[in-house]
Amino acid sequence: MEAWKAKLLAARKTAIVQGSIRKVHYEFEEEELAEDYDMKTGELLVRKWKKTSTLGKKSDWRYEVGCPPLNTKSDGSEMMWESNSTPRAYRQDSKTHFAWRVQPLPWPMSNYKISVDNNEIVIKTENKKYYKKLIVEDMDRYNFPLLTKHVNCAHANSTLMISYEKPPPVLHFEQSIYSELCKVKPIQDNDMDSCNQQ
């Protein structure tokens, strides 16, 4: 946990404020990290990574937290879009839980089997039509094991919602990091009052 904190604090950081969203951009040696925070709640809305290859080519953004846009791929004059009917899993955390939404999944709650295996949350269906492993990258970074008793799930409106309760050290760590990020002066907005209220 301390190594991750040191990496974040040592990175070159820039921040901007757009409405009630604080956007922070980190530059590391071989990758970039962008995070969006709700300034009213301090909640992390988006975390995405972009790596640079040894030849200097940058990858597309890889979303760790937040809902990525539908993939569009261009091949000459033709455009291909990812189907809206293909289930998509994305993380949408709260202050107290790591959380995912998987949609569309139309089957009733009784069809889903949720377990923890190899430090991953595994989703299976009785009808064998969906299988997914969810990685909690934060827990991997901190070397914390996943425990089945902290996994909760619900289903509504063709959406499977999975949540994992954040351990107290993670809650404390996230608060301390957000406090540090509030010290990064935004490029266009000098108003830091909302950070001082956290």
mmCIF file with all atom_site columns, C-alpha atoms in Angstrom:
data_model
loop_
_atom_site.group_PDB
_atom_site.id
_atom_site.type_symbol
_atom_site.label_atom_id
_atom_site.label_alt_id
_atom_site.label_comp_id
_atom_site.label_asym_id
_atom_site.label_entity_id
_atom_site.label_seq_id
_atom_site.pdbx_PDB_ins_code
_atom_site.Cartn_x
_atom_site.Cartn_y
_atom_site.Cartn_z
_atom_site.occupancy
_atom_site.B_iso_or_equiv
_atom_site.pdbx_formal_charge
_atom_site.auth_seq_id
_atom_site.auth_comp_id
_atom_site.auth_asym_id
_atom_site.auth_atom_id
_atom_site.pdbx_PDB_model_num
ATOM 1   C CA . MET A 1 1   ? 0.000   0.000   0.000   1.00 0.00 ? 1   MET A CA 1
ATOM 2   C CA . GLU A 1 2   ? 2.833   2.377   0.878   1.00 0.00 ? 2   GLU A CA 1
ATOM 3   C CA . ALA A 1 3   ? 4.642   1.581   -2.390  1.00 0.00 ? 3   ALA A CA 1
ATOM 4   C CA . TRP A 1 4   ? 1.515   2.504   -4.387  1.00 0.00 ? 4   TRP A CA 1
ATOM 5   C CA . LYS A 1 5   ? 1.104   5.725   -2.404  1.00 0.00 ? 5   LYS A CA 1
ATOM 6   C CA . ALA A 1 6   ? 4.768   6.629   -3.007  1.00 0.00 ? 6   ALA A CA 1
ATOM 7   C CA . LYS A 1 7   ? 4.330   5.986   -6.751  1.00 0.00 ? 7   LYS A CA 1
ATOM 8   C CA . LEU A 1 8   ? 1.274   8.263   -6.909  1.00 0.00 ? 8   LEU A CA 1
ATOM 9   C CA . LEU A 1 9   ? 2.899   11.044  -4.923  1.00 0.00 ? 9   LEU A CA 1
ATOM 10  C CA . ALA A 1 10  ? 6.122   10.892  -6.964  1.00 0.00 ? 10  ALA A CA 1
ATOM 11  C CA . ALA A 1 11  ? 4.323   11.085  -10.323 1.00 0.00 ? 11  ALA A CA 1
ATOM 12  C CA . ARG A 1 12  ? 4.074   14.317  -12.289 1.00 0.00 ? 12  ARG A CA 1
ATOM 13  C CA . LYS A 1 13  ? 0.481   15.452  -11.764 1.00 0.00 ? 13  LYS A CA 1
ATOM 14  C CA . THR A 1 14  ? -1.804  18.000  -13.367 1.00 0.00 ? 14  THR A CA 1
ATOM 15  C CA . ALA A 1 15  ? -5.404  18.727  -12.406 1.00 0.00 ? 15  ALA A CA 1
ATOM 16  C CA . ILE A 1 16  ? -8.364  20.525  -13.891 1.00 0.00 ? 16  ILE A CA 1
ATOM 17  C CA . VAL A 1 17  ? -11.830 21.167  -12.523 1.00 0.00 ? 17  VAL A CA 1
ATOM 18  C CA . GLN A 1 18  ? -14.863 20.780  -14.807 1.00 0.00 ? 18  GLN A CA 1
ATOM 19  C CA . GLY A 1 19  ? -18.083 21.575  -12.986 1.00 0.00 ? 19  GLY A CA 1
ATOM 20  C CA . SER A 1 20  ? -18.087 19.390  -9.881  1.00 0.00 ? 20  SER A CA 1
ATOM 21  C CA . ILE A 1 21  ? -15.503 16.931  -11.281 1.00 0.00 ? 21  ILE A CA 1
ATOM 22  C CA . ARG A 1 22  ? -11.809 17.093  -10.399 1.00 0.00 ? 22  ARG A CA 1
ATOM 23  C CA . LYS A 1 23  ? -9.716  15.430  -13.130 1.00 0.00 ? 23  LYS A CA 1
ATOM 24  C CA . VAL A 1 24  ? -6.181  14.383  -12.208 1.00 0.00 ? 24  VAL A CA 1
ATOM 25  C CA . HIS A 1 25  ? -3.611  13.226  -14.757 1.00 0.00 ? 25  HIS A CA 1
ATOM 26  C CA . TYR A 1 26  ? -0.491  11.331  -13.635 1.00 0.00 ? 26  TYR A CA 1
ATOM 27  C CA . GLU A 1 27  ? 2.609   10.751  -15.731 1.00 0.00 ? 27  GLU A CA 1
ATOM 28  C CA . PHE A 1 28  ? 4.804   7.766   -14.882 1.00 0.00 ? 28  PHE A CA 1
ATOM 29  C CA . GLU A 1 29  ? 7.859   6.506   -16.748 1.00 0.00 ? 29  GLU A CA 1
ATOM 30  C CA . GLU A 1 30  ? 6.015   4.150   -19.122 1.00 0.00 ? 30  GLU A CA 1
ATOM 31  C CA . GLU A 1 31  ? 2.343   4.873   -18.547 1.00 0.00 ? 31  GLU A CA 1
ATOM 32  C CA . GLU A 1 32  ? -0.259  7.509   -17.817 1.00 0.00 ? 32  GLU A CA 1
ATOM 33  C CA . LEU A 1 33  ? -3.105  7.416   -15.316 1.00 0.00 ? 33  LEU A CA 1
ATOM 34  C CA . ALA A 1 34  ? -6.209  9.620   -15.394 1.00 0.00 ? 34  ALA A CA 1
ATOM 35  C CA . GLU A 1 35  ? -8.720  9.815   -12.546 1.00 0.00 ? 35  GLU A CA 1
ATOM 36  C CA . ASP A 1 36  ? -11.987 11.731  -12.145 1.00 0.00 ? 36  ASP A CA 1
ATOM 37  C CA . TYR A 1 37  ? -13.360 12.531  -8.686  1.00 0.00 ? 37  TYR A CA 1
ATOM 38  C CA . ASP A 1 38  ? -16.714 13.901  -7.587  1.00 0.00 ? 38  ASP A CA 1
ATOM 39  C CA . MET A 1 39  ? -15.711 17.000  -5.621  1.00 0.00 ? 39  MET A CA 1
ATOM 40  C CA . LYS A 1 40  ? -18.847 16.907  -3.464  1.00 0.00 ? 40  LYS A CA 1
ATOM 41  C CA . THR A 1 41  ? -18.378 13.336  -2.230  1.00 0.00 ? 41  THR A CA 1
ATOM 42  C CA . GLY A 1 42  ? -14.725 12.573  -2.956  1.00 0.00 ? 42  GLY A CA 1
ATOM 43  C CA . GLU A 1 43  ? -15.800 9.408   -4.803  1.00 0.00 ? 43  GLU A CA 1
ATOM 44  C CA . LEU A 1 44  ? -13.646 8.052   -7.607  1.00 0.00 ? 44  LEU A CA 1
ATOM 45  C CA . LEU A 1 45  ? -15.693 8.073   -10.829 1.00 0.00 ? 45  LEU A CA 1
ATOM 46  C CA . VAL A 1 46  ? -13.089 7.094   -13.436 1.00 0.00 ? 46  VAL A CA 1
ATOM 47  C CA . ARG A 1 47  ? -9.639  5.521   -13.369 1.00 0.00 ? 47  ARG A CA 1
ATOM 48  C CA . LYS A 1 48  ? -8.028  4.710   -16.710 1.00 0.00 ? 48  LYS A CA 1
ATOM 49  C CA . TRP A 1 49  ? -4.547  3.766   -17.881 1.00 0.00 ? 49  TRP A CA 1
ATOM 50  C CA . LYS A 1 50  ? -2.572  4.353   -21.059 1.00 0.00 ? 50  LYS A CA 1
ATOM 51  C CA . LYS A 1 51  ? 0.730   2.553   -21.619 1.00 0.00 ? 51  LYS A CA 1
ATOM 52  C CA . THR A 1 52  ? 3.611   3.564   -23.869 1.00 0.00 ? 52  THR A CA 1
ATOM 53  C CA . SER A 1 53  ? 5.440   0.830   -25.791 1.00 0.00 ? 53  SER A CA 1
ATOM 54  C CA . THR A 1 54  ? 9.237   0.638   -26.034 1.00 0.00 ? 54  THR A CA 1
ATOM 55  C CA . LEU A 1 55  ? 8.888   2.247   -29.482 1.00 0.00 ? 55  LEU A CA 1
ATOM 56  C CA . GLY A 1 56  ? 6.914   5.150   -28.020 1.00 0.00 ? 56  GLY A CA 1
ATOM 57  C CA . LYS A 1 57  ? 3.458   4.167   -29.304 1.00 0.00 ? 57  LYS A CA 1
ATOM 58  C CA . LYS A 1 58  ? 0.621   4.862   -26.861 1.00 0.00 ? 58  LYS A CA 1
ATOM 59  C CA . SER A 1 59  ? -2.139  2.342   -26.260 1.00 0.00 ? 59  SER A CA 1
ATOM 60  C CA . ASP A 1 60  ? -5.840  3.144   -26.047 1.00 0.00 ? 60  ASP A CA 1
ATOM 61  C CA . TRP A 1 61  ? -7.197  3.995   -22.610 1.00 0.00 ? 61  TRP A CA 1
ATOM 62  C CA . ARG A 1 62  ? -7.902  0.922   -20.471 1.00 0.00 ? 62  ARG A CA 1
ATOM 63  C CA . TYR A 1 63  ? -10.650 1.592   -17.931 1.00 0.00 ? 63  TYR A CA 1
ATOM 64  C CA . GLU A 1 64  ? -10.178 0.211   -14.423 1.00 0.00 ? 64  GLU A CA 1
ATOM 65  C CA . VAL A 1 65  ? -13.069 2.210   -12.938 1.00 0.00 ? 65  VAL A CA 1
ATOM 66  C CA . GLY A 1 66  ? -15.922 3.833   -14.842 1.00 0.00 ? 66  GLY A CA 1
ATOM 67  C CA . CYS A 1 67  ? -17.903 2.918   -17.927 1.00 0.00 ? 67  CYS A CA 1
ATOM 68  C CA . PRO A 1 68  ? -15.822 3.020   -21.113 1.00 0.00 ? 68  PRO A CA 1
ATOM 69  C CA . PRO A 1 69  ? -17.487 4.170   -24.331 1.00 0.00 ? 69  PRO A CA 1
ATOM 70  C CA . LEU A 1 70  ? -18.649 1.507   -26.759 1.00 0.00 ? 70  LEU A CA 1
ATOM 71  C CA . ASN A 1 71  ? -15.725 0.338   -28.889 1.00 0.00 ? 71  ASN A CA 1
ATOM 72  C CA . THR A 1 72  ? -15.591 1.660   -32.427 1.00 0.00 ? 72  THR A CA 1
ATOM 73  C CA . LYS A 1 73  ? -13.081 0.240   -34.866 1.00 0.00 ? 73  LYS A CA 1
ATOM 74  C CA . SER A 1 74  ? -12.223 1.719   -38.208 1.00 0.00 ? 74  SER A CA 1
ATOM 75  C CA . ASP A 1 75  ? -11.039 -0.467  -41.066 1.00 0.00 ? 75  ASP A CA 1
ATOM 76  C CA . GLY A 1 76  ? -10.719 1.690   -44.170 1.00 0.00 ? 76  GLY A CA 1
ATOM 77  C CA . SER A 1 77  ? -14.113 3.162   -44.921 1.00 0.00 ? 77  SER A CA 1
ATOM 78  C CA . GLU A 1 78  ? -16.093 0.714   -42.784 1.00 0.00 ? 78  GLU A CA 1
ATOM 79  C CA . MET A 1 79  ? -16.988 1.264   -39.156 1.00 0.00 ? 79  MET A CA 1
ATOM 80  C CA . MET A 1 80  ? -17.708 -1.559  -36.718 1.00 0.00 ? 80  MET A CA 1
ATOM 81  C CA . TRP A 1 81  ? -19.428 -1.074  -33.369 1.00 0.00 ? 81  TRP A CA 1
ATOM 82  C CA . GLU A 1 82  ? -19.595 -3.358  -30.373 1.00 0.00 ? 82  GLU A CA 1
ATOM 83  C CA . SER A 1 83  ? -23.093 -4.834  -30.066 1.00 0.00 ? 83  SER A CA 1
ATOM 84  C CA . ASN A 1 84  ? -25.380 -3.298  -27.443 1.00 0.00 ? 84  ASN A CA 1
ATOM 85  C CA . SER A 1 85  ? -26.650 -6.791  -26.585 1.00 0.00 ? 85  SER A CA 1
ATOM 86  C CA . THR A 1 86  ? -23.200 -8.058  -25.540 1.00 0.00 ? 86  THR A CA 1
ATOM 87  C CA . PRO A 1 87  ? -22.948 -7.989  -21.709 1.00 0.00 ? 87  PRO A CA 1
ATOM 88  C CA . ARG A 1 88  ? -20.492 -5.357  -20.486 1.00 0.00 ? 88  ARG A CA 1
ATOM 89  C CA . ALA A 1 89  ? -18.945 -5.305  -17.024 1.00 0.00 ? 89  ALA A CA 1
ATOM 90  C CA . TYR A 1 90  ? -17.664 -2.063  -15.580 1.00 0.00 ? 90  TYR A CA 1
ATOM 91  C CA . ARG A 1 91  ? -16.676 -0.810  -12.163 1.00 0.00 ? 91  ARG A CA 1
ATOM 92  C CA . GLN A 1 92  ? -18.663 1.920   -10.480 1.00 0.00 ? 92  GLN A CA 1
ATOM 93  C CA . ASP A 1 93  ? -17.359 2.244   -6.920  1.00 0.00 ? 93  ASP A CA 1
ATOM 94  C CA . SER A 1 94  ? -18.920 3.946   -3.932  1.00 0.00 ? 94  SER A CA 1
ATOM 95  C CA . LYS A 1 95  ? -17.085 5.354   -0.905  1.00 0.00 ? 95  LYS A CA 1
ATOM 96  C CA . THR A 1 96  ? -17.441 2.050   0.968   1.00 0.00 ? 96  THR A CA 1
ATOM 97  C CA . HIS A 1 97  ? -17.541 -0.618  -1.766  1.00 0.00 ? 97  HIS A CA 1
ATOM 98  C CA . PHE A 1 98  ? -15.805 -1.716  -4.932  1.00 0.00 ? 98  PHE A CA 1
ATOM 99  C CA . ALA A 1 99  ? -18.761 -2.254  -7.257  1.00 0.00 ? 99  ALA A CA 1
ATOM 100 C CA . TRP A 1 100 ? -19.509 -3.582  -10.734 1.00 0.00 ? 100 TRP A CA 1
ATOM 101 C CA . ARG A 1 101 ? -22.478 -3.491  -13.046 1.00 0.00 ? 101 ARG A CA 1
ATOM 102 C CA . VAL A 1 102 ? -22.882 -6.168  -15.693 1.00 0.00 ? 102 VAL A CA 1
ATOM 103 C CA . GLN A 1 103 ? -25.532 -5.493  -18.312 1.00 0.00 ? 103 GLN A CA 1
ATOM 104 C CA . PRO A 1 104 ? -27.564 -6.594  -20.093 1.00 0.00 ? 104 PRO A CA 1
ATOM 105 C CA . LEU A 1 105 ? -28.091 -9.840  -18.187 1.00 0.00 ? 105 LEU A CA 1
ATOM 106 C CA . PRO A 1 106 ? -31.807 -10.657 -18.392 1.00 0.00 ? 106 PRO A CA 1
ATOM 107 C CA . TRP A 1 107 ? -31.987 -13.838 -16.286 1.00 0.00 ? 107 TRP A CA 1
ATOM 108 C CA . PRO A 1 108 ? -33.347 -13.889 -12.704 1.00 0.00 ? 108 PRO A CA 1
ATOM 109 C CA . MET A 1 109 ? -31.030 -13.713 -9.679  1.00 0.00 ? 109 MET A CA 1
ATOM 110 C CA . SER A 1 110 ? -31.404 -17.462 -9.089  1.00 0.00 ? 110 SER A CA 1
ATOM 111 C CA . ASN A 1 111 ? -29.445 -18.092 -12.307 1.00 0.00 ? 111 ASN A CA 1
ATOM 112 C CA . TYR A 1 112 ? -26.197 -16.535 -11.060 1.00 0.00 ? 112 TYR A CA 1
ATOM 113 C CA . LYS A 1 113 ? -23.434 -18.158 -9.027  1.00 0.00 ? 113 LYS A CA 1
ATOM 114 C CA . ILE A 1 114 ? -20.950 -15.702 -7.518  1.00 0.00 ? 114 ILE A CA 1
ATOM 115 C CA . SER A 1 115 ? -17.752 -16.981 -5.910  1.00 0.00 ? 115 SER A CA 1
ATOM 116 C CA . VAL A 1 116 ? -14.174 -15.982 -5.109  1.00 0.00 ? 116 VAL A CA 1
ATOM 117 C CA . ASP A 1 117 ? -11.404 -17.981 -6.731  1.00 0.00 ? 117 ASP A CA 1
ATOM 118 C CA . ASN A 1 118 ? -7.714  -17.159 -7.094  1.00 0.00 ? 118 ASN A CA 1
ATOM 119 C CA . ASN A 1 119 ? -8.327  -13.663 -5.663  1.00 0.00 ? 119 ASN A CA 1
ATOM 120 C CA . GLU A 1 120 ? -10.912 -12.928 -8.378  1.00 0.00 ? 120 GLU A CA 1
ATOM 121 C CA . ILE A 1 121 ? -14.703 -12.621 -8.207  1.00 0.00 ? 121 ILE A CA 1
ATOM 122 C CA . VAL A 1 122 ? -16.180 -15.214 -10.560 1.00 0.00 ? 122 VAL A CA 1
ATOM 123 C CA . ILE A 1 123 ? -19.638 -14.906 -12.127 1.00 0.00 ? 123 ILE A CA 1
ATOM 124 C CA . LYS A 1 124 ? -21.232 -18.044 -13.597 1.00 0.00 ? 124 LYS A CA 1
ATOM 125 C CA . THR A 1 125 ? -24.756 -18.782 -14.741 1.00 0.00 ? 125 THR A CA 1
ATOM 126 C CA . GLU A 1 126 ? -26.756 -21.967 -14.282 1.00 0.00 ? 126 GLU A CA 1
ATOM 127 C CA . ASN A 1 127 ? -27.755 -21.856 -17.945 1.00 0.00 ? 127 ASN A CA 1
ATOM 128 C CA . LYS A 1 128 ? -24.023 -21.612 -18.919 1.00 0.00 ? 128 LYS A CA 1
ATOM 129 C CA . LYS A 1 129 ? -24.633 -18.512 -21.054 1.00 0.00 ? 129 LYS A CA 1
ATOM 130 C CA . TYR A 1 130 ? -22.323 -16.127 -19.179 1.00 0.00 ? 130 TYR A CA 1
ATOM 131 C CA . TYR A 1 131 ? -18.965 -16.403 -17.408 1.00 0.00 ? 131 TYR A CA 1
ATOM 132 C CA . LYS A 1 132 ? -16.806 -13.550 -16.157 1.00 0.00 ? 132 LYS A CA 1
ATOM 133 C CA . LYS A 1 133 ? -13.880 -12.978 -13.793 1.00 0.00 ? 133 LYS A CA 1
ATOM 134 C CA . LEU A 1 134 ? -13.701 -9.628  -12.022 1.00 0.00 ? 134 LEU A CA 1
ATOM 135 C CA . ILE A 1 135 ? -10.297 -8.478  -10.813 1.00 0.00 ? 135 ILE A CA 1
ATOM 136 C CA . VAL A 1 136 ? -10.088 -6.036  -7.911  1.00 0.00 ? 136 VAL A CA 1
ATOM 137 C CA . GLU A 1 137 ? -6.859  -4.346  -8.959  1.00 0.00 ? 137 GLU A CA 1
ATOM 138 C CA . ASP A 1 138 ? -6.790  -2.222  -5.799  1.00 0.00 ? 138 ASP A CA 1
ATOM 139 C CA . MET A 1 139 ? -6.747  -5.322  -3.587  1.00 0.00 ? 139 MET A CA 1
ATOM 140 C CA . ASP A 1 140 ? -3.977  -6.839  -5.732  1.00 0.00 ? 140 ASP A CA 1
ATOM 141 C CA . ARG A 1 141 ? -1.923  -3.651  -5.406  1.00 0.00 ? 141 ARG A CA 1
ATOM 142 C CA . TYR A 1 142 ? -2.283  -3.744  -1.623  1.00 0.00 ? 142 TYR A CA 1
ATOM 143 C CA . ASN A 1 143 ? -1.747  -7.537  -1.391  1.00 0.00 ? 143 ASN A CA 1
ATOM 144 C CA . PHE A 1 144 ? -5.098  -8.016  0.369   1.00 0.00 ? 144 PHE A CA 1
ATOM 145 C CA . PRO A 1 145 ? -6.952  -11.310 -0.136  1.00 0.00 ? 145 PRO A CA 1
ATOM 146 C CA . LEU A 1 146 ? -10.562 -11.329 -1.341  1.00 0.00 ? 146 LEU A CA 1
ATOM 147 C CA . LEU A 1 147 ? -13.010 -12.924 1.093   1.00 0.00 ? 147 LEU A CA 1
ATOM 148 C CA . THR A 1 148 ? -16.321 -14.388 -0.077  1.00 0.00 ? 148 THR A CA 1
ATOM 149 C CA . LYS A 1 149 ? -18.173 -12.989 2.952   1.00 0.00 ? 149 LYS A CA 1
ATOM 150 C CA . HIS A 1 150 ? -17.592 -9.430  1.703   1.00 0.00 ? 150 HIS A CA 1
ATOM 151 C CA . VAL A 1 151 ? -19.176 -10.063 -1.725  1.00 0.00 ? 151 VAL A CA 1
ATOM 152 C CA . ASN A 1 152 ? -22.785 -8.970  -2.256  1.00 0.00 ? 152 ASN A CA 1
ATOM 153 C CA . CYS A 1 153 ? -24.948 -9.143  -5.352  1.00 0.00 ? 153 CYS A CA 1
ATOM 154 C CA . ALA A 1 154 ? -28.330 -7.997  -6.586  1.00 0.00 ? 154 ALA A CA 1
ATOM 155 C CA . HIS A 1 155 ? -30.199 -8.022  -9.888  1.00 0.00 ? 155 HIS A CA 1
ATOM 156 C CA . ALA A 1 156 ? -32.653 -5.520  -11.370 1.00 0.00 ? 156 ALA A CA 1
ATOM 157 C CA . ASN A 1 157 ? -33.556 -4.155  -14.806 1.00 0.00 ? 157 ASN A CA 1
ATOM 158 C CA . SER A 1 158 ? -31.337 -6.678  -16.641 1.00 0.00 ? 158 SER A CA 1
ATOM 159 C CA . THR A 1 159 ? -28.342 -5.514  -14.596 1.00 0.00 ? 159 THR A CA 1
ATOM 160 C CA . LEU A 1 160 ? -26.295 -7.703  -12.245 1.00 0.00 ? 160 LEU A CA 1
ATOM 161 C CA . MET A 1 161 ? -24.744 -5.619  -9.472  1.00 0.00 ? 161 MET A CA 1
ATOM 162 C CA . ILE A 1 162 ? -21.747 -6.992  -7.580  1.00 0.00 ? 162 ILE A CA 1
ATOM 163 C CA . SER A 1 163 ? -20.142 -5.190  -4.655  1.00 0.00 ? 163 SER A CA 1
ATOM 164 C CA . TYR A 1 164 ? -17.208 -5.894  -2.376  1.00 0.00 ? 164 TYR A CA 1
ATOM 165 C CA . GLU A 1 165 ? -16.857 -4.133  0.958   1.00 0.00 ? 165 GLU A CA 1
ATOM 166 C CA . LYS A 1 166 ? -13.649 -2.122  1.191   1.00 0.00 ? 166 LYS A CA 1
ATOM 167 C CA . PRO A 1 167 ? -11.454 -3.060  4.181   1.00 0.00 ? 167 PRO A CA 1
ATOM 168 C CA . PRO A 1 168 ? -10.878 -0.230  6.719   1.00 0.00 ? 168 PRO A CA 1
ATOM 169 C CA . PRO A 1 169 ? -7.201  0.252   5.678   1.00 0.00 ? 169 PRO A CA 1
ATOM 170 C CA . VAL A 1 170 ? -8.366  0.855   2.079   1.00 0.00 ? 170 VAL A CA 1
ATOM 171 C CA . LEU A 1 171 ? -10.941 3.424   3.202   1.00 0.00 ? 171 LEU A CA 1
ATOM 172 C CA . HIS A 1 172 ? -8.266  5.270   5.182   1.00 0.00 ? 172 HIS A CA 1
ATOM 173 C CA . PHE A 1 173 ? -5.797  5.055   2.295   1.00 0.00 ? 173 PHE A CA 1
ATOM 174 C CA . GLU A 1 174 ? -8.271  6.420   -0.259  1.00 0.00 ? 174 GLU A CA 1
ATOM 175 C CA . GLN A 1 175 ? -9.141  9.349   2.004   1.00 0.00 ? 175 GLN A CA 1
ATOM 176 C CA . SER A 1 176 ? -5.459  10.204  2.502   1.00 0.00 ? 176 SER A CA 1
ATOM 177 C CA . ILE A 1 177 ? -4.780  10.051  -1.256  1.00 0.00 ? 177 ILE A CA 1
ATOM 178 C CA . TYR A 1 178 ? -7.769  12.275  -2.029  1.00 0.00 ? 178 TYR A CA 1
ATOM 179 C CA . SER A 1 179 ? -6.522  14.797  0.543   1.00 0.00 ? 179 SER A CA 1
ATOM 180 C CA . GLU A 1 180 ? -3.146  14.841  -1.220  1.00 0.00 ? 180 GLU A CA 1
ATOM 181 C CA . LEU A 1 181 ? -4.795  15.268  -4.636  1.00 0.00 ? 181 LEU A CA 1
ATOM 182 C CA . CYS A 1 182 ? -6.697  18.278  -3.366  1.00 0.00 ? 182 CYS A CA 1
ATOM 183 C CA . LYS A 1 183 ? -3.310  19.976  -2.912  1.00 0.00 ? 183 LYS A CA 1
ATOM 184 C CA . VAL A 1 184 ? -2.633  19.752  -6.665  1.00 0.00 ? 184 VAL A CA 1
ATOM 185 C CA . LYS A 1 185 ? -3.527  23.196  -7.981  1.00 0.00 ? 185 LYS A CA 1
ATOM 186 C CA . PRO A 1 186 ? -6.002  22.972  -10.880 1.00 0.00 ? 186 PRO A CA 1
ATOM 187 C CA . ILE A 1 187 ? -4.832  24.507  -14.136 1.00 0.00 ? 187 ILE A CA 1
ATOM 188 C CA . GLN A 1 188 ? -7.926  26.721  -14.544 1.00 0.00 ? 188 GLN A CA 1
ATOM 189 C CA . ASP A 1 189 ? -9.630  26.750  -11.152 1.00 0.00 ? 189 ASP A CA 1
ATOM 190 C CA . ASN A 1 190 ? -8.015  28.071  -7.956  1.00 0.00 ? 190 ASN A CA 1
ATOM 191 C CA . ASP A 1 191 ? -11.007 27.315  -5.728  1.00 0.00 ? 191 ASP A CA 1
ATOM 192 C CA . MET A 1 192 ? -9.929  24.585  -3.311  1.00 0.00 ? 192 MET A CA 1
ATOM 193 C CA . ASP A 1 193 ? -12.764 25.071  -0.797  1.00 0.00 ? 193 ASP A CA 1
ATOM 194 C CA . SER A 1 194 ? -14.465 21.779  -1.628  1.00 0.00 ? 194 SER A CA 1
ATOM 195 C CA . CYS A 1 195 ? -11.268 19.874  -0.836  1.00 0.00 ? 195 CYS A CA 1
ATOM 196 C CA . ASN A 1 196 ? -10.896 21.583  2.507   1.00 0.00 ? 196 ASN A CA 1
ATOM 197 C CA . GLN A 1 197 ? -14.387 20.405  3.434   1.00 0.00 ? 197 GLN A CA 1
ATOM 198 C CA . GLN A 1 198 ? -13.588 16.682  2.878   1.00 0.00 ? 198 GLN A CA 1
#
